[in-house]
Amino acid sequence: MVYMNPNDTANHDHEGIKTVGADNLCDFSSSSDLCICIVTWNMNGQVCYEDLAEIVGSGSRKFDLLVIGLQEVPQNNILQPLQAALVETDHILLGKSIMQSLQLYVFGPKKCSDFFSKEVLQVDKHSIGGFGGLIGRKKGAVAIRINYKGIRMVFISCHLSAHARRVEDRNSQCRHMSHSLFSKNWNPYARPAHITVWLGDLNYRIQGIDTHPARNLIHQDLHRMLISKDQLLQEAERGHIFNGYCEGTLTFKPTYKYNVGSSKYDTSYKVRVPSWTDRILFKIEDMEKINANLHSYESVDEIISSDHKPVKAHICLKLINNKQ
């Protein structure tokens, strides 16, 4: 099961990543078959239960499914506080894929037996190794394939190599993950996913500008001027990765690197250039079969327990004429 075209680098007709605006409207299932809240957060090895509750419980938007991808998760039991935060929404765990500090969870309504069967849920993972410091910083990807309300979905949460100079390493890792995930039990007759979602700490950086000019633009709320310097969008435009994927407009400030305990950017001796390392991308396999509307794409700036800000997206899907 290939989620990226291995020949993208030779494809002169590539689309790159399509930027889509969020309409900030959601009538929750009255005109949609399925509404999904997607969250990615690099926890930096720190655990703050109040922050987890804030991330999954904040906002007035309702959802059918909640997808949470976490990186650099501490050794504490993260599932328990997540479940506690979702008690009032009546959501339960439908599936999880865990590889040390890289974790992915999917939650759905308690009464979902008519829409979902655990027997058809699949999980997989792909390791690219890597540890750092005193906490696990596992690099790679964890994935869940799920069929809910007749909509086939693949969620891939990843943590790619760090440092601005390692662009091609990240490109290569994306391609290898795409070819590896779910390949062991690949069925050539199986119908493809309606939607594939990549989320995580992709670690692509802002390049071509020094840290202080970049920060000045951010402080003046002119961070949109940094979008053209984003490595992820540049590499996709060149046809190297994520051909045909969509992403919401980067209206929020770069999500890395902050001083832990504050919303101030890195003041260490490295003084890193702020970057949009944390992203959520999605791709519709056949737009004649399903509609996808992005209703929000935002960072959760109130969270200060990590050097990353969490990122959330809200996507609603509707099958067209019930086409499968």
mmCIF file of C-alpha atoms in Angstrom:
data_model
loop_
_atom_site.group_PDB
_atom_site.id
_atom_site.type_symbol
_atom_site.label_atom_id
_atom_site.label_comp_id
_atom_site.label_asym_id
_atom_site.label_seq_id
_atom_site.Cartn_x
_atom_site.Cartn_y
_atom_site.Cartn_z
ATOM 1 C CA MET A 1 0.000 0.000 0.000
ATOM 2 C CA VAL A 2 1.777 3.115 -1.234
ATOM 3 C CA TYR A 3 0.761 6.478 0.176
ATOM 4 C CA MET A 4 3.253 8.438 -1.913
ATOM 5 C CA ASN A 5 4.298 7.877 -5.483
ATOM 6 C CA PRO A 6 7.882 6.536 -5.472
ATOM 7 C CA ASN A 7 8.405 8.235 -8.832
ATOM 8 C CA ASP A 8 7.420 11.677 -7.580
ATOM 9 C CA THR A 9 11.003 12.907 -7.960
ATOM 10 C CA ALA A 10 10.759 12.243 -11.698
ATOM 11 C CA ASN A 11 7.218 13.505 -12.082
ATOM 12 C CA HIS A 12 7.170 16.906 -13.765
ATOM 13 C CA ASP A 13 3.387 17.126 -13.327
ATOM 14 C CA HIS A 14 3.542 17.044 -9.554
ATOM 15 C CA GLU A 15 1.030 19.084 -7.582
ATOM 16 C CA GLY A 16 3.003 19.679 -4.410
ATOM 17 C CA ILE A 17 1.003 20.404 -1.256
ATOM 18 C CA LYS A 18 -2.227 22.274 -1.899
ATOM 19 C CA THR A 19 -2.928 24.957 0.689
ATOM 20 C CA VAL A 20 -6.590 25.040 1.662
ATOM 21 C CA GLY A 21 -8.320 27.612 3.804
ATOM 22 C CA ALA A 22 -10.264 26.635 6.925
ATOM 23 C CA ASP A 23 -13.867 27.825 6.812
ATOM 24 C CA ASN A 24 -14.288 27.824 10.624
ATOM 25 C CA LEU A 25 -17.779 26.396 10.213
ATOM 26 C CA CYS A 26 -18.965 22.937 11.180
ATOM 27 C CA ASP A 27 -22.537 21.791 11.495
ATOM 28 C CA PHE A 28 -21.385 18.418 12.834
ATOM 29 C CA SER A 29 -22.840 15.542 10.912
ATOM 30 C CA SER A 30 -25.971 17.297 9.642
ATOM 31 C CA SER A 31 -24.307 17.567 6.236
ATOM 32 C CA SER A 32 -21.289 15.330 6.921
ATOM 33 C CA ASP A 33 -20.924 11.597 7.410
ATOM 34 C CA LEU A 34 -17.913 11.895 9.699
ATOM 35 C CA CYS A 35 -16.161 14.690 11.617
ATOM 36 C CA ILE A 36 -12.600 14.123 12.832
ATOM 37 C CA CYS A 37 -10.507 16.097 15.308
ATOM 38 C CA ILE A 38 -6.785 15.495 14.724
ATOM 39 C CA VAL A 39 -4.054 16.496 17.197
ATOM 40 C CA THR A 40 -0.278 16.235 17.020
ATOM 41 C CA TRP A 41 2.057 17.155 19.869
ATOM 42 C CA ASN A 42 5.723 16.618 20.673
ATOM 43 C CA MET A 43 5.664 16.358 24.469
ATOM 44 C CA ASN A 44 9.431 16.798 24.938
ATOM 45 C CA GLY A 45 9.454 13.996 27.507
ATOM 46 C CA GLN A 46 7.313 16.021 29.895
ATOM 47 C CA VAL A 47 3.924 15.017 31.221
ATOM 48 C CA CYS A 48 1.276 17.535 32.242
ATOM 49 C CA TYR A 49 -2.151 15.979 32.678
ATOM 50 C CA GLU A 50 -3.843 19.380 32.684
ATOM 51 C CA ASP A 51 -2.363 20.095 29.263
ATOM 52 C CA LEU A 52 -3.585 16.778 27.868
ATOM 53 C CA ALA A 53 -7.068 17.589 29.147
ATOM 54 C CA GLU A 54 -6.844 21.060 27.618
ATOM 55 C CA ILE A 55 -5.806 19.700 24.218
ATOM 56 C CA VAL A 56 -8.507 17.054 23.860
ATOM 57 C CA GLY A 57 -11.247 18.901 25.709
ATOM 58 C CA SER A 58 -10.754 22.484 24.607
ATOM 59 C CA GLY A 59 -12.932 24.119 22.002
ATOM 60 C CA SER A 60 -16.617 23.914 21.261
ATOM 61 C CA ARG A 61 -16.291 21.792 18.119
ATOM 62 C CA LYS A 62 -17.872 18.370 18.285
ATOM 63 C CA PHE A 63 -16.371 15.344 16.577
ATOM 64 C CA ASP A 64 -17.020 11.688 15.848
ATOM 65 C CA LEU A 65 -13.402 10.558 15.934
ATOM 66 C CA LEU A 66 -10.450 11.967 17.856
ATOM 67 C CA VAL A 67 -7.001 11.119 16.481
ATOM 68 C CA ILE A 68 -4.020 11.961 18.695
ATOM 69 C CA GLY A 69 -0.412 11.559 17.587
ATOM 70 C CA LEU A 70 2.241 12.107 20.257
ATOM 71 C CA GLN A 71 6.024 12.259 20.007
ATOM 72 C CA GLU A 72 8.669 12.134 22.738
ATOM 73 C CA VAL A 73 6.088 10.718 25.125
ATOM 74 C CA PRO A 74 7.383 10.170 28.691
ATOM 75 C CA GLN A 75 7.196 6.730 30.278
ATOM 76 C CA ASN A 76 4.109 7.667 32.263
ATOM 77 C CA ASN A 77 0.760 6.138 31.346
ATOM 78 C CA ILE A 78 -0.567 8.652 28.817
ATOM 79 C CA LEU A 79 -3.671 6.691 27.844
ATOM 80 C CA GLN A 80 -5.288 6.980 31.285
ATOM 81 C CA PRO A 81 -5.388 10.823 31.422
ATOM 82 C CA LEU A 82 -6.525 10.920 27.802
ATOM 83 C CA GLN A 83 -9.430 8.626 28.625
ATOM 84 C CA ALA A 84 -10.251 10.657 31.733
ATOM 85 C CA ALA A 85 -10.351 13.865 29.681
ATOM 86 C CA LEU A 86 -12.833 12.260 27.277
ATOM 87 C CA VAL A 87 -15.287 10.959 29.889
ATOM 88 C CA GLU A 88 -17.707 13.837 29.349
ATOM 89 C CA THR A 89 -17.675 13.370 25.567
ATOM 90 C CA ASP A 90 -18.491 9.642 25.867
ATOM 91 C CA HIS A 91 -15.546 8.655 23.673
ATOM 92 C CA ILE A 92 -13.631 5.408 24.105
ATOM 93 C CA LEU A 93 -10.407 4.017 22.668
ATOM 94 C CA LEU A 94 -10.918 2.347 19.292
ATOM 95 C CA GLY A 95 -7.287 1.650 18.444
ATOM 96 C CA LYS A 96 -3.685 2.493 19.249
ATOM 97 C CA SER A 97 -0.264 2.073 17.663
ATOM 98 C CA ILE A 98 2.751 2.502 19.945
ATOM 99 C CA MET A 99 6.497 2.404 19.351
ATOM 100 C CA GLN A 100 8.187 3.556 22.541
ATOM 101 C CA SER A 101 7.901 7.379 22.713
ATOM 102 C CA LEU A 102 5.995 7.558 19.419
ATOM 103 C CA GLN A 103 2.278 6.935 19.986
ATOM 104 C CA LEU A 104 -1.001 7.175 18.059
ATOM 105 C CA TYR A 105 -4.530 6.842 19.458
ATOM 106 C CA VAL A 106 -7.969 6.855 17.848
ATOM 107 C CA PHE A 107 -11.045 7.481 20.003
ATOM 108 C CA GLY A 108 -14.690 7.187 18.964
ATOM 109 C CA PRO A 109 -18.189 7.272 20.502
ATOM 110 C CA LYS A 110 -19.120 4.526 22.957
ATOM 111 C CA LYS A 111 -22.091 3.524 20.847
ATOM 112 C CA CYS A 112 -20.315 2.893 17.571
ATOM 113 C CA SER A 113 -20.735 -0.856 17.077
ATOM 114 C CA ASP A 114 -22.955 -0.245 14.047
ATOM 115 C CA PHE A 115 -20.223 1.828 12.352
ATOM 116 C CA PHE A 116 -17.000 0.118 13.356
ATOM 117 C CA SER A 117 -15.456 -3.300 13.912
ATOM 118 C CA LYS A 118 -12.142 -3.801 15.712
ATOM 119 C CA GLU A 119 -11.592 -6.953 13.667
ATOM 120 C CA VAL A 120 -10.862 -4.866 10.564
ATOM 121 C CA LEU A 121 -8.665 -2.279 12.310
ATOM 122 C CA GLN A 122 -4.992 -2.603 11.391
ATOM 123 C CA VAL A 123 -1.892 -1.120 13.008
ATOM 124 C CA ASP A 124 1.709 -0.935 11.848
ATOM 125 C CA LYS A 125 4.956 0.868 12.607
ATOM 126 C CA HIS A 126 8.238 1.736 10.924
ATOM 127 C CA SER A 127 11.380 2.520 12.905
ATOM 128 C CA ILE A 128 14.266 4.622 11.735
ATOM 129 C CA GLY A 129 16.024 4.350 15.087
ATOM 130 C CA GLY A 130 17.387 7.110 17.235
ATOM 131 C CA PHE A 131 17.528 7.980 20.907
ATOM 132 C CA GLY A 132 18.711 11.125 22.567
ATOM 133 C CA GLY A 133 19.457 12.409 26.035
ATOM 134 C CA LEU A 134 17.748 10.919 29.057
ATOM 135 C CA ILE A 135 14.387 10.414 27.371
ATOM 136 C CA GLY A 136 13.351 8.344 24.387
ATOM 137 C CA ARG A 137 13.191 10.309 21.170
ATOM 138 C CA LYS A 138 12.202 7.462 18.896
ATOM 139 C CA LYS A 139 12.133 8.358 15.217
ATOM 140 C CA GLY A 140 9.855 6.642 12.747
ATOM 141 C CA ALA A 141 6.124 6.271 12.208
ATOM 142 C CA VAL A 142 3.136 4.504 13.754
ATOM 143 C CA ALA A 143 -0.029 3.986 11.760
ATOM 144 C CA ILE A 144 -3.653 2.908 12.063
ATOM 145 C CA ARG A 145 -5.949 1.824 9.247
ATOM 146 C CA ILE A 146 -9.622 1.989 10.167
ATOM 147 C CA ASN A 147 -13.029 1.723 8.485
ATOM 148 C CA TYR A 148 -15.686 3.821 10.199
ATOM 149 C CA LYS A 149 -19.157 4.514 8.789
ATOM 150 C CA GLY A 150 -17.981 2.997 5.531
ATOM 151 C CA ILE A 151 -15.119 5.493 5.215
ATOM 152 C CA ARG A 152 -11.683 3.910 4.869
ATOM 153 C CA MET A 153 -8.973 5.954 6.580
ATOM 154 C CA VAL A 154 -5.237 5.700 7.227
ATOM 155 C CA PHE A 155 -3.603 7.795 9.963
ATOM 156 C CA ILE A 156 0.203 8.014 10.068
ATOM 157 C CA SER A 157 1.920 9.755 12.965
ATOM 158 C CA CYS A 158 5.635 10.303 12.481
ATOM 159 C CA HIS A 159 8.737 11.840 14.006
ATOM 160 C CA LEU A 160 11.432 12.568 11.432
ATOM 161 C CA SER A 161 15.099 13.450 11.778
ATOM 162 C CA ALA A 162 15.968 16.800 13.320
ATOM 163 C CA HIS A 163 18.229 19.661 12.168
ATOM 164 C CA ALA A 164 17.735 22.034 9.269
ATOM 165 C CA ARG A 165 20.474 20.461 7.136
ATOM 166 C CA ARG A 166 18.870 16.991 7.044
ATOM 167 C CA VAL A 167 16.204 17.773 4.461
ATOM 168 C CA GLU A 168 16.984 14.850 2.165
ATOM 169 C CA ASP A 169 17.047 12.470 5.159
ATOM 170 C CA ARG A 170 13.498 13.538 5.996
ATOM 171 C CA ASN A 171 12.422 13.171 2.374
ATOM 172 C CA SER A 172 13.869 9.677 2.231
ATOM 173 C CA GLN A 173 12.260 8.686 5.525
ATOM 174 C CA CYS A 174 8.843 9.798 4.273
ATOM 175 C CA ARG A 175 9.207 7.707 1.135
ATOM 176 C CA HIS A 176 10.448 4.626 2.993
ATOM 177 C CA MET A 177 7.612 4.840 5.507
ATOM 178 C CA SER A 178 5.079 5.135 2.700
ATOM 179 C CA HIS A 179 6.349 1.991 1.026
ATOM 180 C CA SER A 180 6.796 0.010 4.249
ATOM 181 C CA LEU A 181 3.621 0.640 6.228
ATOM 182 C CA PHE A 182 1.029 -2.124 5.861
ATOM 183 C CA SER A 183 3.108 -3.725 3.086
ATOM 184 C CA LYS A 184 3.510 -7.103 4.849
ATOM 185 C CA ASN A 185 -0.168 -7.961 4.565
ATOM 186 C CA TRP A 186 -0.890 -5.923 1.467
ATOM 187 C CA ASN A 187 -3.875 -7.138 -0.497
ATOM 188 C CA PRO A 188 -3.756 -6.005 -4.156
ATOM 189 C CA TYR A 189 -7.542 -6.423 -4.362
ATOM 190 C CA ALA A 190 -8.316 -4.311 -1.308
ATOM 191 C CA ARG A 191 -9.939 -0.968 -1.931
ATOM 192 C CA PRO A 192 -7.675 2.013 -1.154
ATOM 193 C CA ALA A 193 -8.283 4.389 1.705
ATOM 194 C CA HIS A 194 -10.657 7.257 1.018
ATOM 195 C CA ILE A 195 -8.357 9.565 2.993
ATOM 196 C CA THR A 196 -4.779 9.351 4.274
ATOM 197 C CA VAL A 197 -3.665 11.700 7.060
ATOM 198 C CA TRP A 198 -0.031 12.353 8.013
ATOM 199 C CA LEU A 199 0.576 14.112 11.297
ATOM 200 C CA GLY A 200 3.497 14.588 13.625
ATOM 201 C CA ASP A 201 6.802 16.316 14.193
ATOM 202 C CA LEU A 202 7.995 16.279 10.586
ATOM 203 C CA ASN A 203 10.920 18.475 11.636
ATOM 204 C CA TYR A 204 11.096 20.517 8.405
ATOM 205 C CA ARG A 205 12.498 23.939 9.160
ATOM 206 C CA ILE A 206 12.462 27.524 7.938
ATOM 207 C CA GLN A 207 15.607 28.229 5.958
ATOM 208 C CA GLY A 208 17.131 31.160 4.108
ATOM 209 C CA ILE A 209 16.620 33.654 6.935
ATOM 210 C CA ASP A 210 18.459 34.214 10.205
ATOM 211 C CA THR A 211 16.738 33.750 13.528
ATOM 212 C CA HIS A 212 16.442 37.407 14.556
ATOM 213 C CA PRO A 213 14.847 38.687 11.312
ATOM 214 C CA ALA A 214 12.485 35.697 11.469
ATOM 215 C CA ARG A 215 11.523 36.475 15.047
ATOM 216 C CA ASN A 216 10.963 40.140 14.220
ATOM 217 C CA LEU A 217 8.449 39.125 11.555
ATOM 218 C CA ILE A 218 6.696 36.807 14.005
ATOM 219 C CA HIS A 219 6.515 39.491 16.707
ATOM 220 C CA GLN A 220 4.876 41.800 14.166
ATOM 221 C CA ASP A 221 2.349 39.077 13.248
ATOM 222 C CA LEU A 222 3.933 38.867 9.796
ATOM 223 C CA HIS A 223 4.879 35.196 10.042
ATOM 224 C CA ARG A 224 2.981 34.531 6.796
ATOM 225 C CA MET A 225 6.056 36.032 5.106
ATOM 226 C CA LEU A 226 8.051 33.023 6.307
ATOM 227 C CA ILE A 227 5.844 30.452 4.563
ATOM 228 C CA SER A 228 7.843 30.677 1.325
ATOM 229 C CA LYS A 229 10.933 29.640 3.305
ATOM 230 C CA ASP A 230 9.338 26.496 4.740
ATOM 231 C CA GLN A 231 11.308 23.375 3.774
ATOM 232 C CA LEU A 232 8.280 21.068 3.709
ATOM 233 C CA LEU A 233 6.399 23.179 1.185
ATOM 234 C CA GLN A 234 9.575 23.699 -0.854
ATOM 235 C CA GLU A 235 10.333 19.969 -1.056
ATOM 236 C CA ALA A 236 6.740 19.150 -1.968
ATOM 237 C CA GLU A 237 6.781 21.820 -4.669
ATOM 238 C CA ARG A 238 9.874 20.157 -6.134
ATOM 239 C CA GLY A 239 7.956 16.901 -6.308
ATOM 240 C CA HIS A 240 10.038 15.062 -3.703
ATOM 241 C CA ILE A 241 7.319 14.365 -1.115
ATOM 242 C CA PHE A 242 3.581 14.547 -0.340
ATOM 243 C CA ASN A 243 2.428 14.973 -3.913
ATOM 244 C CA GLY A 244 -1.282 15.764 -4.016
ATOM 245 C CA TYR A 245 -1.668 16.275 -0.261
ATOM 246 C CA CYS A 246 -3.532 19.204 1.296
ATOM 247 C CA GLU A 247 -2.702 21.349 4.301
ATOM 248 C CA GLY A 248 -4.477 24.214 5.957
ATOM 249 C CA THR A 249 -3.044 27.709 5.696
ATOM 250 C CA LEU A 250 -0.257 28.344 8.202
ATOM 251 C CA THR A 251 -2.011 31.210 9.966
ATOM 252 C CA PHE A 252 -0.533 30.268 13.355
ATOM 253 C CA LYS A 253 2.985 31.073 14.522
ATOM 254 C CA PRO A 254 5.838 28.561 14.115
ATOM 255 C CA THR A 255 5.396 25.843 16.720
ATOM 256 C CA TYR A 256 9.079 25.201 17.618
ATOM 257 C CA LYS A 257 11.319 25.874 19.500
ATOM 258 C CA TYR A 258 10.025 27.472 22.691
ATOM 259 C CA ASN A 259 11.570 27.765 26.120
ATOM 260 C CA VAL A 260 9.798 25.193 28.282
ATOM 261 C CA GLY A 261 7.370 26.907 30.630
ATOM 262 C CA SER A 262 6.860 29.961 28.454
ATOM 263 C CA SER A 263 5.778 31.157 25.019
ATOM 264 C CA LYS A 264 9.186 32.693 24.304
ATOM 265 C CA TYR A 265 11.252 31.277 21.501
ATOM 266 C CA ASP A 266 14.533 29.493 22.202
ATOM 267 C CA THR A 267 17.035 31.592 24.149
ATOM 268 C CA SER A 268 19.662 28.856 24.448
ATOM 269 C CA TYR A 269 23.056 29.303 22.843
ATOM 270 C CA LYS A 270 21.663 27.722 19.640
ATOM 271 C CA VAL A 271 18.957 30.395 19.289
ATOM 272 C CA ARG A 272 17.142 28.243 16.723
ATOM 273 C CA VAL A 273 15.144 29.759 13.898
ATOM 274 C CA PRO A 274 11.440 29.254 14.790
ATOM 275 C CA SER A 275 9.848 26.678 12.475
ATOM 276 C CA TRP A 276 6.596 24.922 11.664
ATOM 277 C CA THR A 277 7.885 21.461 12.574
ATOM 278 C CA ASP A 278 4.475 20.143 13.642
ATOM 279 C CA ARG A 279 2.038 19.527 10.788
ATOM 280 C CA ILE A 280 -1.152 17.784 9.692
ATOM 281 C CA LEU A 281 -1.541 16.851 6.011
ATOM 282 C CA PHE A 282 -4.293 14.899 4.274
ATOM 283 C CA LYS A 283 -4.940 13.392 0.854
ATOM 284 C CA ILE A 284 -8.221 12.333 -0.734
ATOM 285 C CA GLU A 285 -7.794 9.288 -2.962
ATOM 286 C CA ASP A 286 -10.737 10.062 -5.270
ATOM 287 C CA MET A 287 -12.573 13.369 -5.026
ATOM 288 C CA GLU A 288 -15.481 11.906 -6.966
ATOM 289 C CA LYS A 289 -16.154 9.542 -4.070
ATOM 290 C CA ILE A 290 -15.689 11.719 -1.019
ATOM 291 C CA ASN A 291 -15.714 15.391 -0.016
ATOM 292 C CA ALA A 292 -13.399 16.733 2.681
ATOM 293 C CA ASN A 293 -13.850 20.112 4.344
ATOM 294 C CA LEU A 294 -11.215 21.604 6.624
ATOM 295 C CA HIS A 295 -12.952 23.534 9.382
ATOM 296 C CA SER A 296 -9.922 24.534 11.472
ATOM 297 C CA TYR A 297 -6.130 24.323 11.520
ATOM 298 C CA GLU A 298 -4.492 25.914 14.533
ATOM 299 C CA SER A 299 -1.878 25.663 17.240
ATOM 300 C CA VAL A 300 -2.708 25.504 20.953
ATOM 301 C CA ASP A 301 -0.548 28.357 22.189
ATOM 302 C CA GLU A 302 -1.694 28.139 25.812
ATOM 303 C CA ILE A 303 0.302 24.918 26.288
ATOM 304 C CA ILE A 304 3.777 25.704 27.679
ATOM 305 C CA SER A 305 4.969 22.395 29.194
ATOM 306 C CA SER A 306 6.895 21.442 26.028
ATOM 307 C CA ASP A 307 9.220 23.195 23.584
ATOM 308 C CA HIS A 308 6.587 22.469 20.896
ATOM 309 C CA LYS A 309 3.043 23.808 20.590
ATOM 310 C CA PRO A 310 0.351 21.225 19.800
ATOM 311 C CA VAL A 311 -1.412 21.520 16.438
ATOM 312 C CA LYS A 312 -5.075 20.649 15.813
ATOM 313 C CA ALA A 313 -7.163 20.192 12.706
ATOM 314 C CA HIS A 314 -10.866 19.556 12.285
ATOM 315 C CA ILE A 315 -11.910 17.755 9.080
ATOM 316 C CA CYS A 316 -15.396 16.666 8.041
ATOM 317 C CA LEU A 317 -15.983 13.998 5.385
ATOM 318 C CA LYS A 318 -18.976 13.078 3.265
ATOM 319 C CA LEU A 319 -19.324 10.162 0.876
ATOM 320 C CA ILE A 320 -20.708 11.250 -2.487
ATOM 321 C CA ASN A 321 -23.877 9.330 -3.381
ATOM 322 C CA ASN A 322 -22.673 6.714 -0.905
ATOM 323 C CA LYS A 323 -19.919 5.656 -3.313
ATOM 324 C CA GLN A 324 -17.492 3.219 -1.788
#
